[in-house]
mmCIF file of N, CA and C in Angstrom:
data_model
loop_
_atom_site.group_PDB
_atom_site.id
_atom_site.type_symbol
_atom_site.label_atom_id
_atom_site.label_comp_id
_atom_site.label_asym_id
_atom_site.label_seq_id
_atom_site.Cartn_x
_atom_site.Cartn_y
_atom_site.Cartn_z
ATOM 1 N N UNK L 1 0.864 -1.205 0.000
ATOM 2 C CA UNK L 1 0.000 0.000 0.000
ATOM 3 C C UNK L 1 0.894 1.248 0.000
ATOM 4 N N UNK L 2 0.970 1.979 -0.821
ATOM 5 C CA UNK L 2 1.983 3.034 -1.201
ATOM 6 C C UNK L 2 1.567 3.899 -2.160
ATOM 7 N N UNK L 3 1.905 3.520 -3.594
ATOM 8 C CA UNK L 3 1.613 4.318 -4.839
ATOM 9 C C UNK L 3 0.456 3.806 -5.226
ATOM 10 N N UNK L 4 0.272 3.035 -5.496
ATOM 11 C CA UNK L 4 -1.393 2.424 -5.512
ATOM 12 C C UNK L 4 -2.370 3.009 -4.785
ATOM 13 N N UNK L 5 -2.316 2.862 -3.481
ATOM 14 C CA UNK L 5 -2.936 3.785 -2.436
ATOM 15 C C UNK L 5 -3.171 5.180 -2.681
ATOM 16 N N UNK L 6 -2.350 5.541 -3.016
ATOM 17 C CA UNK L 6 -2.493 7.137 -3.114
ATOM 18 C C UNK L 6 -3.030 7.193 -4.594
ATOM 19 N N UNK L 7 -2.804 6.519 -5.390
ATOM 20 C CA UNK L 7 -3.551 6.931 -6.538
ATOM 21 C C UNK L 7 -4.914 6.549 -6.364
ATOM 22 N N UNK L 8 -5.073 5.510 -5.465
ATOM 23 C CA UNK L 8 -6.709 5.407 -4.846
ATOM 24 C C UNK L 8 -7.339 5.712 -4.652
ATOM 25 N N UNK L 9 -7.099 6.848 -3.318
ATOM 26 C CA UNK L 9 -7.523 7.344 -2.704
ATOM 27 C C UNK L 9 -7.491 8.675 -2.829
ATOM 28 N N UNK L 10 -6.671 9.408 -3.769
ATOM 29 C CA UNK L 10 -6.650 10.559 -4.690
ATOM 30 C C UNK L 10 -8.698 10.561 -5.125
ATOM 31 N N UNK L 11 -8.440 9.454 -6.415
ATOM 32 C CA UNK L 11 -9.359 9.386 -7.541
ATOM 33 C C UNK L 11 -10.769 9.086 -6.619
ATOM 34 N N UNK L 12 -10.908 8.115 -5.638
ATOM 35 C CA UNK L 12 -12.007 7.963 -4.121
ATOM 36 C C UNK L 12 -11.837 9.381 -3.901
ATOM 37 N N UNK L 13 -11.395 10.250 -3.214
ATOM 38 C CA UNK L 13 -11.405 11.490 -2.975
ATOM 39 C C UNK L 13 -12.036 12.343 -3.958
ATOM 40 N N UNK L 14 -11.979 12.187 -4.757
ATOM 41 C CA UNK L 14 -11.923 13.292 -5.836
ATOM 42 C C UNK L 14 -13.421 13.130 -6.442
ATOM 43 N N UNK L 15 -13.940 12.125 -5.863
ATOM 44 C CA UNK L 15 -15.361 11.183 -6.978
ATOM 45 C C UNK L 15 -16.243 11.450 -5.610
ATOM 46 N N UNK L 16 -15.696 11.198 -4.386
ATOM 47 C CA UNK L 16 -16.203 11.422 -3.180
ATOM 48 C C UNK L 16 -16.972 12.866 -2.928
ATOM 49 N N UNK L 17 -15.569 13.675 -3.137
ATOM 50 C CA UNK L 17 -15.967 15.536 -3.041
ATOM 51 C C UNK L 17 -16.689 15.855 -3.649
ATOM 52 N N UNK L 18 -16.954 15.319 -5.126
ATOM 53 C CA UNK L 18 -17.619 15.479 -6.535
ATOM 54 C C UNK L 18 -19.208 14.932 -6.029
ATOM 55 N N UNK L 19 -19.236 14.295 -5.395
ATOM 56 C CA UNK L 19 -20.425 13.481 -5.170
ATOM 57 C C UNK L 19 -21.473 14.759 -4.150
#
């Protein structure tokens, strides 16, 4: 869980806020 993660949870974040 590292770079994966953060590109995760970036794009979850971002779809999240959007929501």
């Amino acid at each position: 869980m590292g770079g994966a993660s953060r590109k995760s949870g970036a794009a979850t974040g971002i779809s999240i806020a959007r929501t």
